[in-house]
CSV table of C-alpha atoms in Angstrom, one decimal:
chain,number,residue,atom,x,y,z
A,1,MET,CA,152.2,130.8,50.2
A,2,ARG,CA,154.9,128.3,51.3
A,3,ARG,CA,155.2,125.1,49.2
A,4,ARG,CA,154.2,121.8,51.1
A,5,ALA,CA,156.2,118.7,50.4
A,6,SER,CA,155.8,115.3,51.8
A,7,VAL,CA,158.2,114.4,54.6
A,8,SER,CA,158.3,110.9,53.3
A,9,SER,CA,160.5,112.1,50.5
A,10,TRP,CA,163.2,112.5,53.1
A,11,GLY,CA,163.5,108.8,53.8
A,12,ALA,CA,166.8,106.8,54.2
A,13,GLY,CA,167.8,107.2,50.6
A,14,MET,CA,168.2,110.9,51.2
A,15,VAL,CA,170.5,110.8,54.2
A,16,GLY,CA,173.9,110.8,52.3
A,17,VAL,CA,175.4,114.3,51.5
A,18,ASP,CA,176.2,115.4,48.1
A,19,LEU,CA,179.8,116.6,48.4
A,20,ASN,CA,180.9,116.1,44.9
A,21,PHE,CA,181.8,119.7,44.7
A,22,VAL,CA,184.1,119.4,47.6
A,23,LEU,CA,185.6,116.2,46.2
A,24,ALA,CA,186.1,117.5,42.6
A,25,SER,CA,188.0,120.5,43.8
A,26,ASP,CA,190.3,118.8,46.2
A,27,GLU,CA,193.8,117.9,45.5
A,28,VAL,CA,194.7,116.4,48.9
A,29,ALA,CA,195.2,112.7,49.3
A,30,TRP,CA,192.2,111.3,51.1
A,31,PRO,CA,192.4,109.0,54.0
A,32,SER,CA,191.9,105.3,53.4
A,33,SER,CA,188.4,103.8,53.3
A,34,SER,CA,189.0,102.1,56.7
A,35,SER,CA,188.6,105.7,58.1
A,36,LEU,CA,186.0,108.1,56.6
A,37,GLY,CA,187.5,108.5,53.2
A,38,ALA,CA,185.4,110.3,50.6
A,39,SER,CA,185.0,107.3,48.4
A,40,ASN,CA,183.9,105.1,51.2
A,41,TRP,CA,181.3,107.5,52.7
A,42,MET,CA,179.9,108.8,49.3
A,43,ALA,CA,179.3,105.2,48.3
A,44,THR,CA,176.8,104.7,50.9
A,45,GLU,CA,173.6,106.5,52.2
A,46,ALA,CA,174.7,106.6,55.8
A,47,LEU,CA,176.4,109.3,57.7
A,48,PRO,CA,179.8,108.3,59.3
A,49,PRO,CA,179.7,105.6,61.8
A,50,ARG,CA,178.1,106.3,65.2
A,51,HIS,CA,178.4,104.6,68.4
A,52,ASP,CA,175.4,103.1,70.3
A,53,ASP,CA,174.6,106.2,72.0
A,54,GLY,CA,175.1,108.3,68.9
A,55,GLN,CA,178.2,110.0,70.3
A,56,ARG,CA,181.9,109.4,70.7
A,57,PRO,CA,182.6,107.6,74.1
A,58,ARG,CA,183.9,110.1,76.5
A,59,ASN,CA,185.7,109.9,79.8
A,60,ASN,CA,184.1,107.3,82.0
A,61,ALA,CA,184.4,109.2,85.3
A,62,LYS,CA,182.5,107.9,88.3
A,63,LYS,CA,179.0,109.2,88.6
A,64,GLY,CA,178.1,111.4,91.5
A,65,THR,CA,175.1,111.6,93.6
A,66,MET,CA,173.0,113.3,90.9
A,67,GLU,CA,173.5,110.4,88.5
A,68,VAL,CA,170.5,111.5,86.3
A,69,PHE,CA,172.2,114.7,85.2
A,70,MET,CA,175.6,113.2,84.6
A,71,THR,CA,174.1,110.2,82.7
A,72,ALA,CA,171.9,112.5,80.6
A,73,THR,CA,174.9,114.6,79.4
A,74,ASN,CA,175.9,112.2,76.6
A,75,ARG,CA,172.7,112.7,74.7
A,76,PHE,CA,173.3,116.4,74.5
A,77,ALA,CA,176.6,116.3,72.8
A,78,GLY,CA,176.7,116.9,69.0
A,79,VAL,CA,174.9,119.3,66.6
A,80,HIS,CA,171.7,120.9,68.0
A,81,THR,CA,169.7,123.2,65.7
A,82,ALA,CA,168.8,126.5,67.2
A,83,LEU,CA,165.3,126.2,65.8
A,84,VAL,CA,163.5,129.2,64.1
A,85,THR,CA,159.9,129.8,65.2
A,86,PRO,CA,157.7,129.6,62.1
A,87,PHE,CA,154.9,132.1,62.0
A,88,ASP,CA,151.9,132.1,59.7
A,89,ARG,CA,150.8,135.2,57.7
A,90,ASP,CA,148.8,136.5,60.6
A,91,GLY,CA,151.8,136.1,63.0
A,92,ALA,CA,150.7,133.1,64.9
A,93,ILE,CA,152.9,130.2,65.3
A,94,ASP,CA,152.7,127.7,62.5
A,95,HIS,CA,152.6,124.4,64.2
A,96,SER,CA,152.2,122.5,60.9
A,97,ALA,CA,155.4,124.0,59.5
A,98,LEU,CA,157.2,123.4,62.9
A,99,THR,CA,156.1,119.7,62.7
A,100,GLU,CA,157.5,119.3,59.1
A,101,ILE,CA,160.8,121.0,60.1
A,102,LEU,CA,161.2,118.8,63.2
A,103,ALA,CA,160.6,115.7,61.1
A,104,MET,CA,163.2,116.7,58.5
A,105,GLN,CA,165.8,117.5,61.2
A,106,ARG,CA,165.2,114.1,62.8
A,107,MET,CA,165.4,112.2,59.5
A,108,ASP,CA,168.7,113.7,58.7
A,109,GLY,CA,170.1,112.6,62.0
A,110,ILE,CA,170.4,115.8,64.0
A,111,SER,CA,171.4,115.4,67.6
A,112,GLY,CA,168.7,117.7,69.1
A,113,VAL,CA,167.0,121.1,68.8
A,114,VAL,CA,167.0,124.2,70.9
A,115,LEU,CA,163.6,126.1,71.0
A,116,ALA,CA,162.8,129.6,72.0
A,117,GLY,CA,166.3,131.0,71.7
A,118,SER,CA,167.4,134.2,69.9
A,119,THR,CA,167.1,132.4,66.6
A,120,GLY,CA,163.5,131.4,67.6
A,121,GLU,CA,162.7,135.1,68.3
A,122,ALA,CA,162.2,134.3,72.0
A,123,PRO,CA,161.8,138.0,73.1
A,124,THR,CA,158.5,138.1,71.1
A,125,LEU,CA,157.1,134.8,72.5
A,126,THR,CA,154.4,134.6,75.2
A,127,MET,CA,154.7,132.2,78.0
A,128,ALA,CA,151.7,130.2,76.5
A,129,GLU,CA,153.5,130.1,73.1
A,130,ARG,CA,156.6,128.8,74.6
A,131,ILE,CA,154.7,126.0,76.3
A,132,GLU,CA,153.0,125.2,72.9
A,133,LEU,CA,156.4,125.1,71.2
A,134,VAL,CA,157.7,122.5,73.7
A,135,LYS,CA,154.5,120.3,73.6
A,136,THR,CA,154.5,120.3,69.7
A,137,ALA,CA,158.2,119.4,69.6
A,138,LYS,CA,157.8,116.7,72.2
A,139,ASP,CA,154.9,115.2,70.4
A,140,HIS,CA,156.8,115.0,67.1
A,141,SER,CA,160.4,114.6,68.0
A,142,LYS,CA,160.2,111.1,69.5
A,143,ASP,CA,163.5,110.6,71.4
A,144,MET,CA,165.3,113.6,70.0
A,145,PRO,CA,166.4,115.9,72.9
A,146,ILE,CA,164.6,119.2,73.2
A,147,ILE,CA,166.5,122.1,74.9
A,148,VAL,CA,164.4,125.2,75.6
A,149,GLY,CA,165.5,128.8,76.2
A,150,ALA,CA,164.2,129.8,79.7
A,151,GLY,CA,166.5,132.8,80.6
A,152,SER,CA,165.8,136.2,81.8
A,153,ASN,CA,167.7,139.3,83.2
A,154,CYS,CA,165.4,138.9,86.3
A,155,THR,CA,166.3,136.0,88.4
A,156,LYS,CA,162.8,135.4,89.7
A,157,ASP,CA,161.5,135.3,86.2
A,158,ALA,CA,164.3,132.9,85.1
A,159,VAL,CA,163.4,130.5,88.0
A,160,LEU,CA,159.7,130.7,86.9
A,161,LEU,CA,160.5,130.1,83.3
A,162,GLN,CA,162.8,127.1,84.4
A,163,LYS,CA,159.9,125.5,86.2
A,164,THR,CA,157.4,126.2,83.5
A,165,MET,CA,159.5,124.6,80.8
A,166,GLU,CA,160.2,121.6,83.0
A,167,ASP,CA,156.4,121.2,83.4
A,168,ALA,CA,155.9,121.5,79.7
A,169,GLY,CA,158.2,118.6,79.0
A,170,ALA,CA,161.6,120.1,78.1
A,171,ASP,CA,164.5,117.8,78.4
A,172,ALA,CA,166.8,120.6,79.4
A,173,THR,CA,166.9,124.4,79.5
A,174,MET,CA,169.3,127.0,78.4
A,175,GLN,CA,169.8,130.0,80.6
A,176,VAL,CA,171.3,133.1,79.1
A,177,VAL,CA,173.6,135.5,80.9
A,178,PRO,CA,171.5,138.4,82.1
A,179,TYR,CA,171.3,141.0,79.5
A,180,TYR,CA,171.3,144.8,79.7
A,181,ASN,CA,171.6,145.1,83.4
A,182,LYS,CA,175.3,144.0,83.2
A,183,PRO,CA,175.9,142.1,86.5
A,184,THR,CA,179.2,141.4,88.1
A,185,GLN,CA,180.7,137.9,88.1
A,186,ARG,CA,179.5,137.4,91.6
A,187,GLY,CA,176.0,138.5,90.6
A,188,MET,CA,176.0,136.0,87.6
A,189,PHE,CA,177.2,133.2,90.0
A,190,GLU,CA,174.3,133.9,92.3
A,191,HIS,CA,171.8,134.2,89.4
A,192,PHE,CA,172.6,130.8,87.9
A,193,SER,CA,173.0,129.2,91.3
A,194,ALA,CA,169.4,130.2,92.2
A,195,ILE,CA,168.2,128.7,88.9
A,196,ALA,CA,170.2,125.5,89.4
A,197,LYS,CA,168.8,125.0,92.9
A,198,ALA,CA,165.3,125.2,91.6
A,199,ALA,CA,165.9,123.1,88.5
A,200,LYS,CA,164.8,119.4,88.2
A,201,ILE,CA,166.3,118.9,84.8
A,202,PRO,CA,169.6,119.6,83.2
A,203,VAL,CA,170.6,123.3,82.8
A,204,PHE,CA,172.9,124.8,80.0
A,205,LEU,CA,174.5,128.1,80.5
A,206,TYR,CA,174.5,130.5,77.5
A,207,ASN,CA,177.3,133.1,77.2
A,208,ALA,CA,176.8,135.5,74.3
A,209,SER,CA,178.6,138.8,75.3
A,210,GLY,CA,177.8,140.4,71.9
A,211,ARG,CA,174.1,140.2,72.8
A,212,THR,CA,174.2,140.6,76.6
A,213,GLY,CA,176.9,143.2,77.1
A,214,VAL,CA,178.7,141.2,79.7
A,215,ASP,CA,181.0,138.1,79.6
A,216,LEU,CA,180.6,135.0,81.7
A,217,MET,CA,184.2,134.4,82.6
A,218,PRO,CA,185.8,130.8,82.6
A,219,LYS,CA,186.6,130.9,86.4
A,220,THR,CA,183.0,131.8,87.2
A,221,ILE,CA,181.8,128.9,84.9
A,222,GLY,CA,184.2,126.6,86.6
A,223,ALA,CA,182.9,127.6,90.1
A,224,LEU,CA,179.3,126.9,88.9
A,225,VAL,CA,180.2,123.6,87.5
A,226,LYS,CA,181.9,122.6,90.8
A,227,GLU,CA,178.9,123.8,92.8
A,228,HIS,CA,176.0,122.4,90.8
A,229,GLU,CA,176.0,119.1,89.1
A,230,ASN,CA,172.7,119.8,87.2
A,231,ILE,CA,174.5,122.5,85.2
A,232,VAL,CA,175.6,120.1,82.5
A,233,GLY,CA,177.0,122.4,79.8
A,234,ILE,CA,177.4,125.7,78.2
A,235,LYS,CA,176.7,127.3,74.8
A,236,ASP,CA,179.5,129.7,74.3
A,237,ALA,CA,179.1,132.2,71.4
A,238,ASN,CA,182.9,133.0,71.4
A,239,THR,CA,185.6,132.3,68.9
A,240,ASN,CA,188.5,133.1,71.1
A,241,MET,CA,190.6,130.0,71.3
A,242,GLU,CA,192.6,131.1,74.3
A,243,ARG,CA,189.3,131.5,76.3
A,244,LEU,CA,188.2,128.1,75.1
A,245,CYS,CA,191.3,126.4,76.4
A,246,ASP,CA,190.9,128.0,79.8
A,247,LEU,CA,187.1,127.1,79.7
A,248,CYS,CA,188.0,123.5,79.0
A,249,LEU,CA,190.7,123.3,81.7
A,250,LEU,CA,188.6,125.0,84.4
A,251,THR,CA,185.4,122.9,83.8
A,252,LYS,CA,186.4,119.5,82.5
A,253,THR,CA,189.1,119.0,85.2
A,254,VAL,CA,186.2,119.4,87.7
A,255,ARG,CA,183.8,117.3,85.6
A,256,PRO,CA,184.9,115.5,82.4
A,257,GLN,CA,181.3,115.1,81.2
A,258,PHE,CA,180.7,118.8,81.2
A,259,LEU,CA,179.7,119.9,77.7
A,260,ILE,CA,181.1,122.9,75.9
A,261,MET,CA,179.0,123.8,72.9
A,262,SER,CA,180.1,126.3,70.3
A,263,GLY,CA,177.6,129.1,69.7
A,264,GLU,CA,179.1,129.8,66.3
A,265,ASP,CA,178.8,127.3,63.3
A,266,SER,CA,182.1,128.4,61.9
A,267,ALA,CA,183.9,127.5,65.2
A,268,LEU,CA,182.6,123.9,65.4
A,269,LEU,CA,185.8,122.2,64.2
A,270,PRO,CA,188.3,124.2,66.5
A,271,PHE,CA,185.9,123.7,69.5
A,272,LEU,CA,185.9,119.9,68.9
A,273,ALA,CA,189.8,120.0,68.4
A,274,LEU,CA,190.4,121.7,71.7
A,275,GLY,CA,188.0,119.6,73.7
A,276,GLY,CA,184.5,121.0,73.0
A,277,ASP,CA,181.5,118.8,72.5
A,278,GLY,CA,179.4,120.2,69.7
A,279,VAL,CA,177.6,123.2,68.4
A,280,VAL,CA,174.2,125.0,68.6
A,281,SER,CA,173.7,125.7,65.0
A,282,VAL,CA,171.8,127.9,62.5
A,283,ALA,CA,173.3,126.4,59.5
A,284,SER,CA,171.9,122.9,60.3
A,285,HIS,CA,168.5,124.1,59.4
A,286,ILE,CA,169.5,123.7,55.7
A,287,ALA,CA,172.7,121.8,56.1
A,288,THR,CA,171.9,119.2,58.7
A,289,SER,CA,173.7,116.3,57.0
A,290,GLU,CA,176.8,118.4,56.4
A,291,MET,CA,177.1,119.7,59.8
A,292,MET,CA,176.6,116.2,61.3
A,293,ALA,CA,179.2,114.9,58.8
A,294,LEU,CA,181.7,117.4,60.0
A,295,TYR,CA,181.0,116.5,63.7
A,296,HIS,CA,181.2,112.8,63.2
A,297,ALA,CA,184.4,113.2,61.0
A,298,ALA,CA,186.1,115.1,63.8
A,299,GLN,CA,185.0,112.8,66.5
A,300,ASN,CA,186.3,109.8,64.5
A,301,GLY,CA,189.7,111.4,64.0
A,302,ASP,CA,189.3,112.2,60.2
A,303,LEU,CA,190.7,115.6,60.5
A,304,ILE,CA,191.3,116.0,56.7
A,305,TYR,CA,187.7,115.3,55.9
A,306,ALA,CA,186.5,117.5,58.7
A,307,GLN,CA,188.7,120.3,57.5
A,308,LYS,CA,187.3,120.1,53.9
A,309,ILE,CA,183.7,120.2,55.1
A,310,ALA,CA,184.4,123.1,57.5
A,311,GLN,CA,186.2,125.2,54.8
A,312,LYS,CA,183.2,124.7,52.3
A,313,MET,CA,180.7,125.4,55.1
A,314,ASN,CA,182.4,128.6,56.2
A,315,GLY,CA,181.0,130.7,53.4
A,316,LEU,CA,177.4,129.6,54.2
A,317,CYS,CA,178.0,130.5,58.0
A,318,LYS,CA,179.1,134.0,56.7
A,319,LEU,CA,176.0,134.3,54.5
A,320,LEU,CA,173.7,133.5,57.3
A,321,HIS,CA,175.0,136.2,59.4
A,322,SER,CA,175.0,138.9,56.6
A,323,HIS,CA,171.9,140.3,58.3
A,324,PRO,CA,170.6,139.9,61.8
A,325,ASN,CA,169.8,136.3,62.8
A,326,PRO,CA,167.4,134.7,62.0
A,327,ILE,CA,166.4,137.0,59.1
A,328,PRO,CA,168.6,135.2,56.5
A,329,ILE,CA,167.9,131.6,57.6
A,330,LYS,CA,164.2,132.2,57.6
A,331,THR,CA,164.3,134.0,54.3
A,332,ILE,CA,166.0,131.0,52.7
A,333,MET,CA,163.7,128.5,54.3
A,334,ALA,CA,160.7,130.4,53.0
A,335,SER,CA,162.2,130.2,49.5
A,336,MET,CA,162.5,126.4,50.1
A,337,GLY,CA,158.7,126.2,51.0
A,338,LEU,CA,159.3,125.3,54.6
A,339,LEU,CA,157.7,128.3,56.2
A,340,GLU,CA,156.1,131.6,55.6
A,341,LYS,CA,158.5,134.7,55.3
A,342,SER,CA,157.0,136.1,58.6
A,343,PHE,CA,158.8,137.8,61.4
A,344,ARG,CA,157.7,139.6,64.5
A,345,LEU,CA,158.8,143.2,65.0
A,346,PRO,CA,161.3,144.6,65.7
A,347,LEU,CA,162.7,142.0,63.1
A,348,CYS,CA,161.4,142.5,59.6
A,349,ALA,CA,161.7,141.0,56.1
A,350,LEU,CA,164.7,142.0,53.9
A,351,SER,CA,164.0,144.4,51.0
A,352,SER,CA,163.4,142.8,47.6
A,353,ASP,CA,166.9,143.8,46.5
A,354,GLU,CA,168.5,142.4,49.7
A,355,GLU,CA,166.6,139.1,49.4
A,356,ALA,CA,167.6,138.8,45.7
A,357,VAL,CA,171.3,139.2,46.7
A,358,LEU,CA,171.1,136.7,49.5
A,359,LEU,CA,169.4,134.0,47.3
A,360,LYS,CA,171.8,134.6,44.4
A,361,ASN,CA,174.7,134.0,46.8
A,362,LEU,CA,173.3,130.6,47.7
A,363,ALA,CA,174.3,129.3,44.2
A,364,GLU,CA,177.8,128.8,45.7
A,365,PHE,CA,176.4,126.1,47.9
A,366,ALA,CA,174.8,123.9,45.2
A,367,TRP,CA,176.4,120.8,46.9
A,368,ILE,CA,174.3,121.2,50.0
A,369,LYS,CA,171.7,118.3,49.8
A,370,GLN,CA,168.7,120.1,51.3
A,371,LEU,CA,169.0,123.1,48.8
A,372,LYS,CA,169.0,120.8,45.8
A,373,THR,CA,166.2,118.4,47.2
A,374,ARG,CA,163.8,121.3,47.9
A,375,GLY,CA,164.4,122.7,44.3
A,376,LEU,CA,166.0,126.0,45.4
A,377,LEU,CA,169.3,125.0,43.6
A,378,GLN,CA,169.5,122.7,40.7
């Protein structure tokens, strides 16, 4: 049975990140305290400074006729957790656990969350369950943006999911590249165009060729951005920096506010350096403050600090993908008492030996605040 803990213990005093391990092992001269130097940040409980909208000011290009979509773009930049779907022992959605996880995410300053994605075991969710997820999240997230996976490899089904998630209260949807049927670039353009024409809220594209079997090319993405102003961004699960440069050039010259989000935690810093806008993260389930600190340091020009955090986080990113996602992250969260260790087939729990190795390897990350606060690491 998972351990319950009062969310009140995650108050303002817990916002600061314990990076003493990082600082102690570092021999590089740190930036001055006028920047985001270690001594300046560690002496306070706050994350690095944020602007009024919570994000770095971006290009103030003139707004087009669909002002609502372009204005909304700023609130979707940053670090968004690709949220797991907690199940109880009987396999039903555990809304109590979901509420607690959302509260912790919000208290640690996460930019937003993505529901019903691959990390959320979306293929196993019914339409009714997707609607329940959105409503629970909206009831407990306050002003935190909620993006919801609404994709399908059938265009008609994707349009229906889009409309249903809009009615449920989603702030934006994420539309995955059609999987298994391997459409052409033209076919993908027509697929996403049909969704965009039906959409009344912002739409994110989601490119993950390792999962879908086909790659949505930068030229096709650029054409979609030019054609549809309600396609406001993309989650690109790709670590090819040459591709990223092409993607930035072909989209941001058309619309500077277009958001390019990394789909890989380990690629956040290079994405930001080359013009990206954030990440849809798995690591931020248990390293919310650390991922937000990395994002803010990079956005505020403190490259040395961002590098140090990214280097220390890289091992955790590898560990979280040592088995198919979301098996490692849910196993760790279960050990922290945040949810039951419950999956829906075809995903299943690790063997006892595999779980022991996974949790033993967590000892390397004793500097991560949530692992210590929850008593998993001392």
